[in-house]
Short mmCIF file of C-alpha atoms and ligand atoms in Angstrom, two decimals:
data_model
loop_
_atom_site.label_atom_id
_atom_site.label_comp_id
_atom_site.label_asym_id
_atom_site.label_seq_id
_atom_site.Cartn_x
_atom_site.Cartn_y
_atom_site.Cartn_z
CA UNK A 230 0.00 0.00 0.00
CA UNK A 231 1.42 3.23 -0.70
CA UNK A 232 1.62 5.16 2.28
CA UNK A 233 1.39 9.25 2.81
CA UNK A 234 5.07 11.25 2.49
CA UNK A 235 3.85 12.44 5.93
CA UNK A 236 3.55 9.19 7.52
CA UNK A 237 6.62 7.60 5.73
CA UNK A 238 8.66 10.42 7.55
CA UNK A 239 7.42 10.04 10.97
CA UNK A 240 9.71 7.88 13.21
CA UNK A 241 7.91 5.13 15.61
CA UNK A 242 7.05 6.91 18.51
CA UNK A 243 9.82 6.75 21.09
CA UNK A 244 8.26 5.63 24.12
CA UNK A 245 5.62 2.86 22.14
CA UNK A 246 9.15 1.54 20.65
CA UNK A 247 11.01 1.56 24.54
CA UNK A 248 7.66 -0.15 25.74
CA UNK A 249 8.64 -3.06 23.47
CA UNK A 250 11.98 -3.42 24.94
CA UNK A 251 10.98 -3.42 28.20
CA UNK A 252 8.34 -6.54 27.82
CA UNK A 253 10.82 -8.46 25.46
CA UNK A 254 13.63 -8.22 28.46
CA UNK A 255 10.77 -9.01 30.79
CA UNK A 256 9.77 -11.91 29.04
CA UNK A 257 13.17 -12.61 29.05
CA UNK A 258 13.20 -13.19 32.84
CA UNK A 259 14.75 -9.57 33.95
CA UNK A 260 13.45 -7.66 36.77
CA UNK A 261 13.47 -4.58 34.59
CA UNK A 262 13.41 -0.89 36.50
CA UNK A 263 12.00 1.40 34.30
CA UNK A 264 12.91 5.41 34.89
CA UNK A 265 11.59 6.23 31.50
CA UNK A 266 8.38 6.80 31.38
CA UNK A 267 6.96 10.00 33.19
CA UNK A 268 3.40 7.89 33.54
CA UNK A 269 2.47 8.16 37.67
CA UNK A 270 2.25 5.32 38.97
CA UNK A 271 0.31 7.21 41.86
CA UNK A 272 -3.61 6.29 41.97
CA UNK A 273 -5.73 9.26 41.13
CA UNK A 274 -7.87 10.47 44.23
CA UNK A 275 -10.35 8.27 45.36
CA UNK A 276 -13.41 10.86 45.05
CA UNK A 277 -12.37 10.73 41.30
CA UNK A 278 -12.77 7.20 40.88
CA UNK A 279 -16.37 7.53 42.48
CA UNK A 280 -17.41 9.94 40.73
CA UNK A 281 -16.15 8.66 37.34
CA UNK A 282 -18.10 5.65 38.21
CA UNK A 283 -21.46 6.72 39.60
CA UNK A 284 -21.37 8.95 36.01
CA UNK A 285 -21.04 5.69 34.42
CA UNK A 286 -23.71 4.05 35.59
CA UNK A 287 -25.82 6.93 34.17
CA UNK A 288 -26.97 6.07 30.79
CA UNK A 289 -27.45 9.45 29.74
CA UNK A 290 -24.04 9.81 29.47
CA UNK A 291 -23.37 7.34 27.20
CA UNK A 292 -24.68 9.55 24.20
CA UNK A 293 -22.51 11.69 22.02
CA UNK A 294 -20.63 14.17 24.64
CA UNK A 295 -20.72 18.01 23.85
CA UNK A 296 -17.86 18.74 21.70
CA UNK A 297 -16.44 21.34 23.18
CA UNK A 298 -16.80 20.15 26.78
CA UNK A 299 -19.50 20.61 29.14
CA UNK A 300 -20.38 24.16 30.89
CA UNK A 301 -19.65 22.57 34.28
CA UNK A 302 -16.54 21.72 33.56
CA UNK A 303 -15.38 24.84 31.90
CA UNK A 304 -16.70 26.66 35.20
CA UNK A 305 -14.72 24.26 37.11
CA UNK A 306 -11.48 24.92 34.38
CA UNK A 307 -11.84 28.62 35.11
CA UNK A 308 -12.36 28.44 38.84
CA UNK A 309 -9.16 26.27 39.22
CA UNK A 310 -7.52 28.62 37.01
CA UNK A 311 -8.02 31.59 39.01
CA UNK A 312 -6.98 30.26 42.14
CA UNK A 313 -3.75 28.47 41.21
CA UNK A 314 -2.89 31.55 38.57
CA UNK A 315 -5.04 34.28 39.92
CA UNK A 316 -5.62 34.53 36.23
CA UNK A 317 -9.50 34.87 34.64
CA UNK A 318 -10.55 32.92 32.22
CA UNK A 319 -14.26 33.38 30.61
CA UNK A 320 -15.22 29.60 30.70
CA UNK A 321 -16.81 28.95 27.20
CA UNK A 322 -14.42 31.28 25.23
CA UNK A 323 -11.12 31.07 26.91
CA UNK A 324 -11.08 27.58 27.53
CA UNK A 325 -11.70 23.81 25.55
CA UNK A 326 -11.10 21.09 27.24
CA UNK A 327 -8.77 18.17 24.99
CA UNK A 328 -8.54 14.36 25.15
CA UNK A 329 -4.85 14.94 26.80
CA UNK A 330 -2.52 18.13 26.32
CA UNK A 331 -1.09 15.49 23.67
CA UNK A 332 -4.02 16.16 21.47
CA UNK A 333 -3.80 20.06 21.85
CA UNK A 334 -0.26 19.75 20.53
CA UNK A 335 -1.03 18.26 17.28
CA UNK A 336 -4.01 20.61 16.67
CA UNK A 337 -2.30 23.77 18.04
CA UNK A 338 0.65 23.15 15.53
CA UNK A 339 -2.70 22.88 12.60
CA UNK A 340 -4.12 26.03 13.32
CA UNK A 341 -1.16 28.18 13.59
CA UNK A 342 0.97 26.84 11.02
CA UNK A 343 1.04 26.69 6.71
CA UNK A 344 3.28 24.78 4.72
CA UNK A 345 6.74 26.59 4.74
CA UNK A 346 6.22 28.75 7.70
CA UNK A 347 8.72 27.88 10.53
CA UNK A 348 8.22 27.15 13.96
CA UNK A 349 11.19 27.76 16.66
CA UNK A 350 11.17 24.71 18.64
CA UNK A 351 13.84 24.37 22.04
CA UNK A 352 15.58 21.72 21.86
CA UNK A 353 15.67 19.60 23.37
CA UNK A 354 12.20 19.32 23.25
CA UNK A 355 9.21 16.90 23.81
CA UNK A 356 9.27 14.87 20.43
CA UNK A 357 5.52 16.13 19.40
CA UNK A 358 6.39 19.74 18.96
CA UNK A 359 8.42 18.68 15.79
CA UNK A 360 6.04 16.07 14.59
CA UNK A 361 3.25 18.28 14.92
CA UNK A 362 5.20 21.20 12.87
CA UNK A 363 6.24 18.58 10.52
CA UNK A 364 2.82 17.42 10.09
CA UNK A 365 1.60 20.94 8.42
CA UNK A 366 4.22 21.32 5.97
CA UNK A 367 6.12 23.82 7.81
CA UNK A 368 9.80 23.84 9.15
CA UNK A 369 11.21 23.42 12.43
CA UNK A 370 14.31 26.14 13.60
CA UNK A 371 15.99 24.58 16.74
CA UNK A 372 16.63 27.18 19.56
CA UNK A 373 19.68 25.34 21.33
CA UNK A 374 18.61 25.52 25.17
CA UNK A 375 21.80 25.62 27.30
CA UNK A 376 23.14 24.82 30.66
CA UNK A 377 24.41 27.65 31.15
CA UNK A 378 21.58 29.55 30.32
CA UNK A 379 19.14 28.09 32.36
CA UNK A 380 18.14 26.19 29.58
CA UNK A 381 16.18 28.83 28.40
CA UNK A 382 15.94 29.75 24.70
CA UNK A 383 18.37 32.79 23.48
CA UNK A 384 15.64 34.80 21.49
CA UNK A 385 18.43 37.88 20.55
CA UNK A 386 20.13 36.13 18.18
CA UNK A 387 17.54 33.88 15.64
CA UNK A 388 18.40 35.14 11.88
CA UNK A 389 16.38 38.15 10.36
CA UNK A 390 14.95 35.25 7.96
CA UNK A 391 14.35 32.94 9.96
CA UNK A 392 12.14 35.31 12.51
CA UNK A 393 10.15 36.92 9.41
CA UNK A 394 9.09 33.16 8.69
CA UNK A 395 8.60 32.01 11.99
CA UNK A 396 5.11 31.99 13.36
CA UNK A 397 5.07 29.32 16.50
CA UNK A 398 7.34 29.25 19.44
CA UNK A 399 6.99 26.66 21.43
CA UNK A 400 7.55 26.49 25.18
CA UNK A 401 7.74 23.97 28.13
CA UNK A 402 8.28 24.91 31.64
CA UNK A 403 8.17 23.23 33.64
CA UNK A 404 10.52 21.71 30.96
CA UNK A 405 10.83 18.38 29.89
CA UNK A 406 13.22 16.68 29.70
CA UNK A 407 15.56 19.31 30.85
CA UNK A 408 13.59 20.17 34.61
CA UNK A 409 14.11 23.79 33.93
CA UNK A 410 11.83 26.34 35.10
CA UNK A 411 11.41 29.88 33.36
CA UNK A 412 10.85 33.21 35.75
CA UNK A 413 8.97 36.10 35.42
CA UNK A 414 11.44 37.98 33.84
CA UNK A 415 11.78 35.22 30.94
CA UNK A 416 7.86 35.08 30.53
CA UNK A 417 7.83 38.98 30.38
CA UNK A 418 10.79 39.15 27.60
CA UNK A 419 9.02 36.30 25.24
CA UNK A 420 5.80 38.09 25.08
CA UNK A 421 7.39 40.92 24.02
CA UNK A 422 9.37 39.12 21.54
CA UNK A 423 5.75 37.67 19.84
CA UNK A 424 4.14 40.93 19.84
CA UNK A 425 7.63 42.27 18.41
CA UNK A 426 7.74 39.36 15.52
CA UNK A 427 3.75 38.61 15.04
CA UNK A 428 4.75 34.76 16.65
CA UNK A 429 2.06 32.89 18.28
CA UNK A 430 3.29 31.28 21.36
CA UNK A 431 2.08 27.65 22.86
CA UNK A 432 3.28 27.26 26.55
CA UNK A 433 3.26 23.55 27.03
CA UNK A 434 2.14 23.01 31.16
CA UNK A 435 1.79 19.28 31.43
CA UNK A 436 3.86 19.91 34.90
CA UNK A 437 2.17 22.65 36.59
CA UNK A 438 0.85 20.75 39.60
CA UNK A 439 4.17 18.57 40.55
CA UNK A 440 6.58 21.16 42.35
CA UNK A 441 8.78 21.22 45.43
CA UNK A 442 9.99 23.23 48.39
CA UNK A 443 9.11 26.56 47.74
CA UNK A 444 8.76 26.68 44.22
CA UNK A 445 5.30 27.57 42.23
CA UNK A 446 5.61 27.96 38.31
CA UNK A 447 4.11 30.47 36.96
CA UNK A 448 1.64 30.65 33.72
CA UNK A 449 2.45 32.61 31.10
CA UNK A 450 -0.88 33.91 31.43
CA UNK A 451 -0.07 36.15 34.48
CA UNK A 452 1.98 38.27 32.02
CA UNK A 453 0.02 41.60 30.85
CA UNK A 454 -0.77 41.32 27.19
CA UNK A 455 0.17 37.49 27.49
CA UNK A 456 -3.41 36.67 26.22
CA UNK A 457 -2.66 38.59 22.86
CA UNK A 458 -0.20 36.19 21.34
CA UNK A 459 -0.33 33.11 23.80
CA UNK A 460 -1.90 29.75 24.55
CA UNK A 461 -1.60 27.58 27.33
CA UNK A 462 -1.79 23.40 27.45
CA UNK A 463 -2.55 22.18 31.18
CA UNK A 464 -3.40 18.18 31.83
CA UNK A 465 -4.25 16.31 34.70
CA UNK A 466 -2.40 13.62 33.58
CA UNK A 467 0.56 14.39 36.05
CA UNK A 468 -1.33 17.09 38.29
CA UNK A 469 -3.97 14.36 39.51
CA UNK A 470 -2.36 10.81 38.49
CA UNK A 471 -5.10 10.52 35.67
CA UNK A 472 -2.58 10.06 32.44
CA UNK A 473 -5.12 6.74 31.89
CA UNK A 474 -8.13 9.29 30.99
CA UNK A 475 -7.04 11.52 28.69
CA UNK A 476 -8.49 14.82 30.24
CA UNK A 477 -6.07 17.90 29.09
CA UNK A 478 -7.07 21.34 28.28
CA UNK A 479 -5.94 24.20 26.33
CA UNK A 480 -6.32 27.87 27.36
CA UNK A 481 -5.82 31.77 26.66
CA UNK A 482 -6.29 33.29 23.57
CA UNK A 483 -9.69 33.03 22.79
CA UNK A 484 -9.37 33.38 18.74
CA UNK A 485 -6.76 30.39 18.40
CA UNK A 486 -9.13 28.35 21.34
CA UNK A 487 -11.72 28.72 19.27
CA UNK A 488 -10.02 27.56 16.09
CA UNK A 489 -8.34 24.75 17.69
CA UNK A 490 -12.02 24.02 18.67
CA UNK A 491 -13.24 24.15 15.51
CA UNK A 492 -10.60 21.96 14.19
CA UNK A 493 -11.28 19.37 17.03
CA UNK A 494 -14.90 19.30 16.39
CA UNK A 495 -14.29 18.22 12.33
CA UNK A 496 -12.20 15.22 13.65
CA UNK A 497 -13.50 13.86 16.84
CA UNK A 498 -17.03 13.92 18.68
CA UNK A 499 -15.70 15.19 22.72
CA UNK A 500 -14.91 13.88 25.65
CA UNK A 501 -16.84 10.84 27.31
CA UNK A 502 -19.09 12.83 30.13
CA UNK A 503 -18.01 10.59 32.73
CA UNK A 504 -14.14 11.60 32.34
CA UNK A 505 -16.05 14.92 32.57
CA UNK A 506 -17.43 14.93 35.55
CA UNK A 507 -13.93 13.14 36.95
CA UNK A 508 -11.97 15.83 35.75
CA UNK A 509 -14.23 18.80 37.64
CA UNK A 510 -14.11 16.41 40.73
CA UNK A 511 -10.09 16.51 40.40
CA UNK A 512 -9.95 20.08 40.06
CA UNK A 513 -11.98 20.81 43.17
CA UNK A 514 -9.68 18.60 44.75
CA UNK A 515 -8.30 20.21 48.04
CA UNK A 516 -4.47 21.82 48.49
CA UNK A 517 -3.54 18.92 50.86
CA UNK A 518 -4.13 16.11 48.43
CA UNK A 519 -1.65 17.78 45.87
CA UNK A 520 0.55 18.39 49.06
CA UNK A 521 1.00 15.28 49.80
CA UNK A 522 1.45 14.02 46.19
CA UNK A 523 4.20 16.56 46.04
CA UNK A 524 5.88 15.24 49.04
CA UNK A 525 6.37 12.04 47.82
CA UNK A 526 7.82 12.81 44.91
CA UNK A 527 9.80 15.45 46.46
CA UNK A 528 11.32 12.28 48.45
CA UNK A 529 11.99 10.49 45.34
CA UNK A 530 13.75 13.41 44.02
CA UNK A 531 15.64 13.74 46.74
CA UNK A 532 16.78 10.07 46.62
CA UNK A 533 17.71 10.49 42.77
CA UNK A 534 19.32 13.78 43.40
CA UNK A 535 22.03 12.20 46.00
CA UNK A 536 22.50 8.56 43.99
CA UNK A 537 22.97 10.78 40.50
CA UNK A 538 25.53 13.28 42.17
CA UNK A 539 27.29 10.38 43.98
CA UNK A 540 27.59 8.72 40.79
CA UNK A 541 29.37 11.36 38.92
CA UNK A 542 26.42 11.48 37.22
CA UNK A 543 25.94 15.16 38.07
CA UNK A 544 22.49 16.96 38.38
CA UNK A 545 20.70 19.80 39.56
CA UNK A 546 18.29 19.74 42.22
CA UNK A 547 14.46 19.29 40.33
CA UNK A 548 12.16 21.88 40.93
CA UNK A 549 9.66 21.47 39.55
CA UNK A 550 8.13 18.34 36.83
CA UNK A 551 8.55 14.45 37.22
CA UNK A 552 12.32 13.85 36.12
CA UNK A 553 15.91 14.24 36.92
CA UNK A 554 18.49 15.66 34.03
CA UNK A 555 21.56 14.26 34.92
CA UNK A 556 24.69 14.30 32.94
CA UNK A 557 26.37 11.12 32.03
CA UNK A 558 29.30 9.54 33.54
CA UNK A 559 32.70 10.96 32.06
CA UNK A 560 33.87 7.39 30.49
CA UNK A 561 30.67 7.39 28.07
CA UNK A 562 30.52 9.08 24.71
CA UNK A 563 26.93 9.01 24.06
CA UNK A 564 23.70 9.25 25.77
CA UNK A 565 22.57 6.04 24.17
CA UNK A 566 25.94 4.04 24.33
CA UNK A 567 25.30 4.84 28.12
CA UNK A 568 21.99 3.95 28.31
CA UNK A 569 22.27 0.82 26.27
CA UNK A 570 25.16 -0.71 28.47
CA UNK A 571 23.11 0.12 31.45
CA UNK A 572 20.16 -1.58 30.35
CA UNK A 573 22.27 -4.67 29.44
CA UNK A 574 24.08 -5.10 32.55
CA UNK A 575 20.87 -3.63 35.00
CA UNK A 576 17.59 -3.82 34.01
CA UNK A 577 17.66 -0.22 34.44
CA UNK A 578 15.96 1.85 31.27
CA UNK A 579 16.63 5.48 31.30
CA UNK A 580 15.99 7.44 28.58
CA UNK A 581 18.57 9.21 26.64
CA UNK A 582 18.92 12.55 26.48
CA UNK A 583 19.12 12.31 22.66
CA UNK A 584 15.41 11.15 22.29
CA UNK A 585 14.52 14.77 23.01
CA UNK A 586 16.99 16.35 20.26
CA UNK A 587 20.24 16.43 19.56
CA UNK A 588 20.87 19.30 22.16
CA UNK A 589 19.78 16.17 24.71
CA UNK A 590 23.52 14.61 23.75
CA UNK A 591 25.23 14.27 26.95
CA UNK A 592 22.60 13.65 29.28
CA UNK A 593 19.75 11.58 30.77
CA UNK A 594 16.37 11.61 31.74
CA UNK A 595 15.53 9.67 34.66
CA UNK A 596 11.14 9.75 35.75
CA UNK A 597 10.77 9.80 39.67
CA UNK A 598 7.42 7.38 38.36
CA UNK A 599 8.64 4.55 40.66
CA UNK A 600 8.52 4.10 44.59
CA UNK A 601 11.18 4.53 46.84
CA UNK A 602 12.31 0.98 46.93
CA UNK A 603 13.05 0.74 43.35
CA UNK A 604 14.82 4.16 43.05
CA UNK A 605 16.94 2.46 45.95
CA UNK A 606 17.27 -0.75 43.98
CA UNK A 607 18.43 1.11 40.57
CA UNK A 608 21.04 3.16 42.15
CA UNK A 609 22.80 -0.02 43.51
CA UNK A 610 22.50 -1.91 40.58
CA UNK A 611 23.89 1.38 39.23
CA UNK A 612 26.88 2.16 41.79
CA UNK A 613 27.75 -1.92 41.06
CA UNK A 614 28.38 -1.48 37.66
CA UNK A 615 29.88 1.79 37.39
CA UNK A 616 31.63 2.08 40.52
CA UNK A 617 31.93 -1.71 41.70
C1 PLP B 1878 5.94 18.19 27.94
C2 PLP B 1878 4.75 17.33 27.78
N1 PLP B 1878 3.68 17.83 27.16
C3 PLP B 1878 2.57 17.11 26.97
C4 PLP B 1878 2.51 15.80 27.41
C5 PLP B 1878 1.25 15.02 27.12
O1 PLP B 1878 0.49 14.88 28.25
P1 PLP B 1878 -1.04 14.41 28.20
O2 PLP B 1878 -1.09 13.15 28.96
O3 PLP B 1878 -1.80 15.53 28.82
O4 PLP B 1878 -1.42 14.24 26.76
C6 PLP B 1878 3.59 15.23 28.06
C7 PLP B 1878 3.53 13.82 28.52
O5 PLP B 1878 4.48 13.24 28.95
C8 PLP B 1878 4.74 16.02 28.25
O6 PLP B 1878 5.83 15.54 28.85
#
């Protein structure tokens, strides 16, 4: 069969292609550890799981959903919003709620983009950005994201050719894979930049909700004029353990909301009602259950932080977001050669930094997404190999 240009370009998706390995070695006896994935292994909260099922059991809701989300869950979008944010949204206009942040992505990149327009993509970057500039024709520029800066895009020096063709920047802080976090001073200087340069910006805020110590991100939202040239993607995917039902939503400018709307409706039919009602009981969750979320991971993190450092496998204490960037140890060349021998000899699957980009070379990603016991377990198998 002959197959679309598109779809003969695309890659297999990275982590679909890493799930494989992991069940073949499994089947293979090994007691793999898997640090890959950022997919909580956290329950969602129990009132969730009631209310998803008491909405099951009514038949009504088995119809055709709205398509662009139910009032009542707008509302509870908007309310959520303004607490957390201190931002207002206007619930039908400002707001649509997605199947995932995932699906936002894709359709984001559609409305925005035309064949031979470029977007300026970070890198590294979470792999969808580029498929889903890729997927409309259009070009991807690579905005190196440093170390040393912060790992925060330089915006002063993109070509004069490159800028008058460039209509998307994407953006992802908390960042994955990196674990950097923008300020208010960064957030301030993009807008500016997308007024400046008539760029449309989509903040990417699948880690919002997982933070630590003192830290709160921010949305780029809080930023005066932000709502002129930006969107936002939030999820509850990571921010109430609910990856499983697909409940994301995209926010902010209400012309490209609307579009992306628009788009969404042509394609799919909605969300199923009972993830619906789930999703407003998550967001009406109380402080302490996301406080004590937190605090677990924040222990994880902390037991990563130390084993990764005492490793020579140095790192930078996580602020914010489910992973650990850590660099990797002097004697390897690659990211992959490293995580390939590690696998081999451990069980242990990290994720190379290069799966995010090539600016990823040098590192690796390791997902807090286990409990303590196996974080424990993958650092000795670690030391025992590298240092033993
Ligand atoms: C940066 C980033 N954006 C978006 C997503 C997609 O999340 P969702 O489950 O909401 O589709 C992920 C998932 O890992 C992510 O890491």
């Amino acid at each position: 069969m002959q197959l679309s240009k598109l779809v003969n370009s695309l890659p297999p998706y990275h982590f679909a292609d890493a799930k494989k390995k992991i069940q073949d070695r499994e089947a293979a006896g090994v007691d793999v550890i898997s640090l890959s994935m950022g997919d909580p292994d956290l329950p969602a909260p129990p009132a969730v799981i009631e209310r998803l099922c008491t909405s099951l059991q009514d038949t009504q809701n088995h119809r055709y959903p709205e398509y662009r989300g139910m009032r009542a869950l707008h509302e509870a979008i908007a309310d959520w919003f303004a607490q957390r944010f201190g931002v207002q949204l206007t619930p039908e206009q400002d707001i649509l709620p997605l199947l995932g942040s995932k699906e936002g992505l894709a359709y984001g990149a559609t409305s925005v983009l035309d064949a031979g327009d470029i977007a300026l993509i970070p890198d590294p970057y979470y792999p969808v950005y580029v498929s889903g500039t890729t997927s409309t024709g259009a070009e991807p520029y690579l905005l190196p994201l440093r170390e040393e800066n912060h790992y925060l895009p330089d915006l002063e020096n993109i070509p004069a050719d490159i800028l008058h063709r460039a209509r998307l920047l994407w953006l992802n802080y908390p960042n994955n894979p990196t674990a950097a976090c923008a300020d208010r001073a960064f957030f301030e200087r993009v807008v500016e930049f997308a007024q400046q340069h008539n760029i449309v910006i989509i903040h990417d805020m699948a880690y919002a909700e997982v933070y630590f110590d003192d830290f709160r991100p921010m949305s780029i939202l809080e930023i005066p004029g932000a709502r002129d040239v930006a969107v936002e993607l939030h999820s509850l995917s990571k921010t109430y353990n609910m990856a499983g039902f697909r409940l994301g939503m995209l926010v902010g400018n209400s012309v490209l909301v609307d579009a992306v709307g628009r788009l969404k409706s042509n394609i799919d039919s909605g969300i199923f009602r009972p993830i619906q009602y789930a999703a407003i009981e998550a967001l009406r969750m109380p402080p302490t259950w996301l406080e004590e979320r937190n605090a677990i991971y924040k222990r994880r993190r902390d037991i990563l932080f130390e084993g990764c450092n005492a490793l020579g496998m140095s790192t930078e204490k996580t602020r914010a977001g489910l992973y650990i960037w850590a660099h990797i140890p002097q004697n390897f060349v690659t990211s992959r050669e490293f995580t390939t021998w590690l696998f081999d000899r451990t069980g242990v699957f990290l994720t190379p930094g290069t799966n995010f980009g090539a600016g990823g070379e040098g590192y690796v990603r390791i997902s807090m997404t286990e409990p303590e016991e196996r974080l424990n377990e993958a650092l000795k198998r670690m030391h025992t190999v590298l240092r033993g």
